[in-house]
Amino acid sequence: MSQTTASITTAQWQQKRDQFVSKGVSNGNRSLAVKGEGAELYDLDGRRFIDFAGAIGTLNVGHSHPKVVEAVKRQAEELIHPGFNVMMYPSYIKLAEKLCGIAPGSHEKKAIFLNSGAEAVENAVKIARKYTKRQGVVSFTRGFHGRTNMTMSMTSKVKPYKFGFGPFASEVYQAPFPYYYQKPAGMSDESYDDMVIQAFNDFFIASVAPETVACVVMEPVQGEGGFIIPSKRFVQHVASFCKEHGIVFVADEIQTGFARTGTYFAIEHFDVVPDLITVSKSLAAGLPLSGVIGRAEMLDAAAPGELG
């Protein structure tokens, strides 16, 4: 902790926060974190907290992991940001190779890197639209994909994410998603799956024609409207439907990725190979980095300069 930080009380930091930081940024805890180690945070007054949020799924290896700290120091001394579109550099290529190797599927893959999870989702949409030459985008009820205009349009929860921020992006639709806790009383999981799968199929009759849809974007485990795990049968049906109709199936692994569910990617639990995967959060252990990994022919649909 710096001397300057220590010389100001928590109450004074709170006052400064209220004076200089937008109230649109929420704050669940008004303590002031000054040190993090593993799963623990320490505030200015010496109190210890267990960080169950992990910066909202961003710190799967915890705060200030020694290997991460060493890597940051080493990289900062060598090179920070030349801009890959200006001059390539090794770490970008090595990371792309690594992620293409661990992503599900034996097909040829490529990757692109960006700054935030929302950017990754937006670029997955761009890639899908360019590849399919279609415009429609389908996400799911209770899903969360970001706060930019496109990803806010794809996000289900109106308050606090969408209320008063319209108009939203066009050609975005939300399909039904199973929630077994809220199934009708006395109904078996299998019967409930039948019902939701039928509702999903009907959605592509009543709401949008599959021939106009570029991509279906799914969180393998939803993390914003409750931690909701769909059945393997439902996820496999969605993937099969996409394949049948030439729709790009996108697994949004921004929060679920990098062993958060026990495998590198949550989609692996469902025995499904997505066309594209969006990643961020724990990809860089707290530093701003995101990416899209996927089928090489899809990543190459855009011409040089159209992605970045």
PDB file of N, CA, C and O in Angstrom, residues 110-114 119-134 137 214-215 248-250 275-278 291-303 306-308:
ATOM      1  N   LYS A 110      -8.899 -20.900 -35.826  1.00  0.00           N
ATOM      2  CA  LYS A 110      -8.131 -19.659 -35.741  1.00  0.00           C
ATOM      3  C   LYS A 110      -8.710 -18.821 -34.608  1.00  0.00           C
ATOM      4  O   LYS A 110      -9.773 -19.138 -34.072  1.00  0.00           O
ATOM      5  N   ALA A 111      -8.013 -17.741 -34.237  1.00  0.00           N
ATOM      6  CA  ALA A 111      -8.461 -16.890 -33.137  1.00  0.00           C
ATOM      7  C   ALA A 111      -8.181 -15.424 -33.451  1.00  0.00           C
ATOM      8  O   ALA A 111      -7.331 -15.099 -34.281  1.00  0.00           O
ATOM      9  N   ILE A 112      -8.928 -14.565 -32.774  1.00  0.00           N
ATOM     10  CA  ILE A 112      -8.697 -13.121 -32.829  1.00  0.00           C
ATOM     11  C   ILE A 112      -8.814 -12.595 -31.410  1.00  0.00           C
ATOM     12  O   ILE A 112      -9.611 -13.115 -30.616  1.00  0.00           O
ATOM     13  N   PHE A 113      -8.029 -11.567 -31.073  1.00  0.00           N
ATOM     14  CA  PHE A 113      -8.049 -11.024 -29.717  1.00  0.00           C
ATOM     15  C   PHE A 113      -8.534  -9.581 -29.701  1.00  0.00           C
ATOM     16  O   PHE A 113      -8.258  -8.804 -30.623  1.00  0.00           O
ATOM     17  N   LEU A 114      -9.240  -9.252 -28.610  1.00  0.00           N
ATOM     18  CA  LEU A 114      -9.893  -7.957 -28.454  1.00  0.00           C
ATOM     19  C   LEU A 114      -9.709  -7.495 -27.015  1.00  0.00           C
ATOM     20  O   LEU A 114      -8.844  -8.016 -26.328  1.00  0.00           O
ATOM     21  N   GLU A 119     -16.852  -6.996 -26.527  1.00  0.00           N
ATOM     22  CA  GLU A 119     -16.213  -6.920 -27.853  1.00  0.00           C
ATOM     23  C   GLU A 119     -16.101  -8.303 -28.490  1.00  0.00           C
ATOM     24  O   GLU A 119     -16.254  -8.447 -29.702  1.00  0.00           O
ATOM     25  N   ALA A 120     -15.812  -9.300 -27.682  1.00  0.00           N
ATOM     26  CA  ALA A 120     -15.713 -10.660 -28.219  1.00  0.00           C
ATOM     27  C   ALA A 120     -17.056 -11.107 -28.784  1.00  0.00           C
ATOM     28  O   ALA A 120     -17.131 -11.663 -29.889  1.00  0.00           O
ATOM     29  N   VAL A 121     -18.140 -10.855 -28.045  1.00  0.00           N
ATOM     30  CA  VAL A 121     -19.468 -11.237 -28.522  1.00  0.00           C
ATOM     31  C   VAL A 121     -19.817 -10.479 -29.797  1.00  0.00           C
ATOM     32  O   VAL A 121     -20.325 -11.055 -30.771  1.00  0.00           O
ATOM     33  N   GLU A 122     -19.541  -9.167 -29.812  1.00  0.00           N
ATOM     34  CA  GLU A 122     -19.852  -8.380 -31.007  1.00  0.00           C
ATOM     35  C   GLU A 122     -19.073  -8.893 -32.219  1.00  0.00           C
ATOM     36  O   GLU A 122     -19.608  -8.950 -33.332  1.00  0.00           O
ATOM     37  N   ASN A 123     -17.824  -9.271 -32.013  1.00  0.00           N
ATOM     38  CA  ASN A 123     -17.038  -9.764 -33.138  1.00  0.00           C
ATOM     39  C   ASN A 123     -17.480 -11.151 -33.573  1.00  0.00           C
ATOM     40  O   ASN A 123     -17.410 -11.486 -34.756  1.00  0.00           O
ATOM     41  N   ALA A 124     -17.955 -11.973 -32.633  1.00  0.00           N
ATOM     42  CA  ALA A 124     -18.524 -13.262 -33.020  1.00  0.00           C
ATOM     43  C   ALA A 124     -19.745 -13.052 -33.914  1.00  0.00           C
ATOM     44  O   ALA A 124     -19.941 -13.774 -34.897  1.00  0.00           O
ATOM     45  N   VAL A 125     -20.557 -12.053 -33.571  1.00  0.00           N
ATOM     46  CA  VAL A 125     -21.718 -11.712 -34.401  1.00  0.00           C
ATOM     47  C   VAL A 125     -21.270 -11.231 -35.778  1.00  0.00           C
ATOM     48  O   VAL A 125     -21.809 -11.647 -36.807  1.00  0.00           O
ATOM     49  N   LYS A 126     -20.263 -10.368 -35.806  1.00  0.00           N
ATOM     50  CA  LYS A 126     -19.743  -9.885 -37.093  1.00  0.00           C
ATOM     51  C   LYS A 126     -19.237 -11.039 -37.956  1.00  0.00           C
ATOM     52  O   LYS A 126     -19.513 -11.106 -39.156  1.00  0.00           O
ATOM     53  N   ILE A 127     -18.485 -11.935 -37.330  1.00  0.00           N
ATOM     54  CA  ILE A 127     -17.930 -13.080 -38.065  1.00  0.00           C
ATOM     55  C   ILE A 127     -19.058 -13.946 -38.620  1.00  0.00           C
ATOM     56  O   ILE A 127     -19.030 -14.361 -39.788  1.00  0.00           O
ATOM     57  N   ALA A 128     -20.054 -14.225 -37.778  1.00  0.00           N
ATOM     58  CA  ALA A 128     -21.178 -15.066 -38.212  1.00  0.00           C
ATOM     59  C   ALA A 128     -21.946 -14.407 -39.346  1.00  0.00           C
ATOM     60  O   ALA A 128     -22.346 -15.076 -40.318  1.00  0.00           O
ATOM     61  N   ARG A 129     -22.183 -13.106 -39.240  1.00  0.00           N
ATOM     62  CA  ARG A 129     -22.913 -12.402 -40.299  1.00  0.00           C
ATOM     63  C   ARG A 129     -22.120 -12.392 -41.602  1.00  0.00           C
ATOM     64  O   ARG A 129     -22.684 -12.589 -42.680  1.00  0.00           O
ATOM     65  N   LYS A 130     -20.840 -12.176 -41.499  1.00  0.00           N
ATOM     66  CA  LYS A 130     -20.007 -12.150 -42.713  1.00  0.00           C
ATOM     67  C   LYS A 130     -19.978 -13.528 -43.368  1.00  0.00           C
ATOM     68  O   LYS A 130     -20.052 -13.657 -44.595  1.00  0.00           O
ATOM     69  N   TYR A 131     -19.881 -14.556 -42.535  1.00  0.00           N
ATOM     70  CA  TYR A 131     -19.760 -15.922 -43.055  1.00  0.00           C
ATOM     71  C   TYR A 131     -21.068 -16.409 -43.670  1.00  0.00           C
ATOM     72  O   TYR A 131     -21.072 -17.032 -44.739  1.00  0.00           O
ATOM     73  N   THR A 132     -22.186 -16.139 -43.008  1.00  0.00           N
ATOM     74  CA  THR A 132     -23.479 -16.663 -43.470  1.00  0.00           C
ATOM     75  C   THR A 132     -24.193 -15.733 -44.452  1.00  0.00           C
ATOM     76  O   THR A 132     -25.124 -16.150 -45.132  1.00  0.00           O
ATOM     77  N   LYS A 133     -23.776 -14.456 -44.446  1.00  0.00           N
ATOM     78  CA  LYS A 133     -24.476 -13.427 -45.229  1.00  0.00           C
ATOM     79  C   LYS A 133     -25.932 -13.287 -44.776  1.00  0.00           C
ATOM     80  O   LYS A 133     -26.832 -13.001 -45.559  1.00  0.00           O
ATOM     81  N   ARG A 134     -26.137 -13.472 -43.469  1.00  0.00           N
ATOM     82  CA  ARG A 134     -27.444 -13.276 -42.849  1.00  0.00           C
ATOM     83  C   ARG A 134     -27.316 -12.235 -41.735  1.00  0.00           C
ATOM     84  O   ARG A 134     -26.205 -11.910 -41.313  1.00  0.00           O
ATOM     85  N   VAL A 137     -29.757 -12.510 -35.166  1.00  0.00           N
ATOM     86  CA  VAL A 137     -28.977 -12.968 -34.015  1.00  0.00           C
ATOM     87  C   VAL A 137     -29.951 -13.464 -32.951  1.00  0.00           C
ATOM     88  O   VAL A 137     -30.884 -12.748 -32.582  1.00  0.00           O
ATOM     89  N   ALA A 214     -28.067 -15.592 -38.550  1.00  0.00           N
ATOM     90  CA  ALA A 214     -26.620 -15.793 -38.706  1.00  0.00           C
ATOM     91  C   ALA A 214     -26.053 -16.661 -37.595  1.00  0.00           C
ATOM     92  O   ALA A 214     -25.223 -17.530 -37.840  1.00  0.00           O
ATOM     93  N   CYS A 215     -26.500 -16.416 -36.348  1.00  0.00           N
ATOM     94  CA  CYS A 215     -25.913 -17.148 -35.228  1.00  0.00           C
ATOM     95  C   CYS A 215     -26.886 -17.286 -34.071  1.00  0.00           C
ATOM     96  O   CYS A 215     -27.781 -16.453 -33.886  1.00  0.00           O
ATOM     97  N   VAL A 248     -24.585 -20.392 -37.346  1.00  0.00           N
ATOM     98  CA  VAL A 248     -23.359 -20.490 -36.557  1.00  0.00           C
ATOM     99  C   VAL A 248     -23.736 -20.611 -35.084  1.00  0.00           C
ATOM    100  O   VAL A 248     -24.472 -19.778 -34.540  1.00  0.00           O
ATOM    101  N   PHE A 249     -23.229 -21.666 -34.423  1.00  0.00           N
ATOM    102  CA  PHE A 249     -23.502 -21.876 -32.999  1.00  0.00           C
ATOM    103  C   PHE A 249     -22.331 -21.322 -32.188  1.00  0.00           C
ATOM    104  O   PHE A 249     -21.196 -21.788 -32.309  1.00  0.00           O
ATOM    105  N   VAL A 250     -22.629 -20.310 -31.363  1.00  0.00           N
ATOM    106  CA  VAL A 250     -21.597 -19.621 -30.589  1.00  0.00           C
ATOM    107  C   VAL A 250     -21.758 -19.959 -29.113  1.00  0.00           C
ATOM    108  O   VAL A 250     -22.834 -19.749 -28.531  1.00  0.00           O
ATOM    109  N   ASP A 275     -19.199 -23.745 -33.118  1.00  0.00           N
ATOM    110  CA  ASP A 275     -18.481 -23.171 -34.266  1.00  0.00           C
ATOM    111  C   ASP A 275     -17.535 -22.069 -33.808  1.00  0.00           C
ATOM    112  O   ASP A 275     -16.408 -21.963 -34.283  1.00  0.00           O
ATOM    113  N   LEU A 276     -18.016 -21.240 -32.874  1.00  0.00           N
ATOM    114  CA  LEU A 276     -17.219 -20.146 -32.318  1.00  0.00           C
ATOM    115  C   LEU A 276     -17.323 -20.167 -30.808  1.00  0.00           C
ATOM    116  O   LEU A 276     -18.356 -20.556 -30.246  1.00  0.00           O
ATOM    117  N   ILE A 277     -16.259 -19.739 -30.137  1.00  0.00           N
ATOM    118  CA  ILE A 277     -16.246 -19.601 -28.681  1.00  0.00           C
ATOM    119  C   ILE A 277     -15.763 -18.195 -28.358  1.00  0.00           C
ATOM    120  O   ILE A 277     -14.733 -17.744 -28.876  1.00  0.00           O
ATOM    121  N   THR A 278     -16.505 -17.495 -27.493  1.00  0.00           N
ATOM    122  CA  THR A 278     -16.038 -16.196 -27.014  1.00  0.00           C
ATOM    123  C   THR A 278     -15.406 -16.364 -25.644  1.00  0.00           C
ATOM    124  O   THR A 278     -15.929 -17.086 -24.792  1.00  0.00           O
ATOM    125  N   GLY A 291     -11.316 -12.699 -26.639  1.00  0.00           N
ATOM    126  CA  GLY A 291     -11.021 -13.326 -27.925  1.00  0.00           C
ATOM    127  C   GLY A 291     -12.197 -14.101 -28.470  1.00  0.00           C
ATOM    128  O   GLY A 291     -13.177 -14.370 -27.781  1.00  0.00           O
ATOM    129  N   VAL A 292     -12.084 -14.439 -29.737  1.00  0.00           N
ATOM    130  CA  VAL A 292     -13.007 -15.352 -30.402  1.00  0.00           C
ATOM    131  C   VAL A 292     -12.160 -16.463 -31.005  1.00  0.00           C
ATOM    132  O   VAL A 292     -11.171 -16.206 -31.696  1.00  0.00           O
ATOM    133  N   ILE A 293     -12.529 -17.707 -30.691  1.00  0.00           N
ATOM    134  CA  ILE A 293     -11.858 -18.881 -31.245  1.00  0.00           C
ATOM    135  C   ILE A 293     -12.879 -19.636 -32.075  1.00  0.00           C
ATOM    136  O   ILE A 293     -14.038 -19.753 -31.670  1.00  0.00           O
ATOM    137  N   GLY A 294     -12.472 -20.147 -33.217  1.00  0.00           N
ATOM    138  CA  GLY A 294     -13.465 -20.899 -33.977  1.00  0.00           C
ATOM    139  C   GLY A 294     -12.957 -21.459 -35.275  1.00  0.00           C
ATOM    140  O   GLY A 294     -11.751 -21.454 -35.560  1.00  0.00           O
ATOM    141  N   ARG A 295     -13.905 -21.949 -36.041  1.00  0.00           N
ATOM    142  CA  ARG A 295     -13.593 -22.594 -37.312  1.00  0.00           C
ATOM    143  C   ARG A 295     -12.824 -21.625 -38.211  1.00  0.00           C
ATOM    144  O   ARG A 295     -13.241 -20.481 -38.403  1.00  0.00           O
ATOM    145  N   ALA A 296     -11.733 -22.119 -38.772  1.00  0.00           N
ATOM    146  CA  ALA A 296     -10.839 -21.259 -39.556  1.00  0.00           C
ATOM    147  C   ALA A 296     -11.565 -20.583 -40.704  1.00  0.00           C
ATOM    148  O   ALA A 296     -11.353 -19.393 -40.975  1.00  0.00           O
ATOM    149  N   GLU A 297     -12.452 -21.328 -41.369  1.00  0.00           N
ATOM    150  CA  GLU A 297     -13.140 -20.737 -42.518  1.00  0.00           C
ATOM    151  C   GLU A 297     -14.069 -19.597 -42.108  1.00  0.00           C
ATOM    152  O   GLU A 297     -14.316 -18.666 -42.885  1.00  0.00           O
ATOM    153  N   MET A 298     -14.565 -19.652 -40.874  1.00  0.00           N
ATOM    154  CA  MET A 298     -15.424 -18.573 -40.384  1.00  0.00           C
ATOM    155  C   MET A 298     -14.596 -17.354 -39.989  1.00  0.00           C
ATOM    156  O   MET A 298     -14.946 -16.217 -40.313  1.00  0.00           O
ATOM    157  N   LEU A 299     -13.495 -17.599 -39.265  1.00  0.00           N
ATOM    158  CA  LEU A 299     -12.618 -16.488 -38.879  1.00  0.00           C
ATOM    159  C   LEU A 299     -12.009 -15.810 -40.095  1.00  0.00           C
ATOM    160  O   LEU A 299     -11.654 -14.631 -40.041  1.00  0.00           O
ATOM    161  N   ASP A 300     -11.876 -16.547 -41.211  1.00  0.00           N
ATOM    162  CA  ASP A 300     -11.280 -15.977 -42.421  1.00  0.00           C
ATOM    163  C   ASP A 300     -12.293 -15.406 -43.383  1.00  0.00           C
ATOM    164  O   ASP A 300     -11.933 -14.938 -44.480  1.00  0.00           O
ATOM    165  N   ALA A 301     -13.591 -15.397 -43.006  1.00  0.00           N
ATOM    166  CA  ALA A 301     -14.614 -14.854 -43.896  1.00  0.00           C
ATOM    167  C   ALA A 301     -14.449 -13.346 -44.077  1.00  0.00           C
ATOM    168  O   ALA A 301     -14.758 -12.801 -45.128  1.00  0.00           O
ATOM    169  N   ALA A 302     -13.956 -12.674 -43.027  1.00  0.00           N
ATOM    170  CA  ALA A 302     -13.743 -11.232 -43.109  1.00  0.00           C
ATOM    171  C   ALA A 302     -12.411 -10.937 -43.782  1.00  0.00           C
ATOM    172  O   ALA A 302     -11.427 -11.654 -43.612  1.00  0.00           O
ATOM    173  N   ALA A 303     -12.383  -9.851 -44.551  1.00  0.00           N
ATOM    174  CA  ALA A 303     -11.160  -9.422 -45.238  1.00  0.00           C
ATOM    175  C   ALA A 303     -10.251  -8.665 -44.263  1.00  0.00           C
ATOM    176  O   ALA A 303     -10.720  -8.188 -43.228  1.00  0.00           O
ATOM    177  N   GLU A 306     -11.192  -5.748 -41.540  1.00  0.00           N
ATOM    178  CA  GLU A 306     -12.605  -5.753 -41.167  1.00  0.00           C
ATOM    179  C   GLU A 306     -12.835  -6.207 -39.726  1.00  0.00           C
ATOM    180  O   GLU A 306     -13.903  -5.993 -39.165  1.00  0.00           O
ATOM    181  N   LEU A 307     -11.826  -6.842 -39.139  1.00  0.00           N
ATOM    182  CA  LEU A 307     -11.893  -7.222 -37.725  1.00  0.00           C
ATOM    183  C   LEU A 307     -10.700  -6.605 -37.007  1.00  0.00           C
ATOM    184  O   LEU A 307      -9.627  -6.461 -37.588  1.00  0.00           O
ATOM    185  N   GLY A 308     -10.886  -6.286 -35.725  1.00  0.00           N
ATOM    186  CA  GLY A 308      -9.733  -5.751 -34.991  1.00  0.00           C
ATOM    187  C   GLY A 308     -10.179  -5.117 -33.687  1.00  0.00           C
ATOM    188  O   GLY A 308     -11.370  -5.091 -33.389  1.00  0.00           O
TER     189      GLY A 308
END
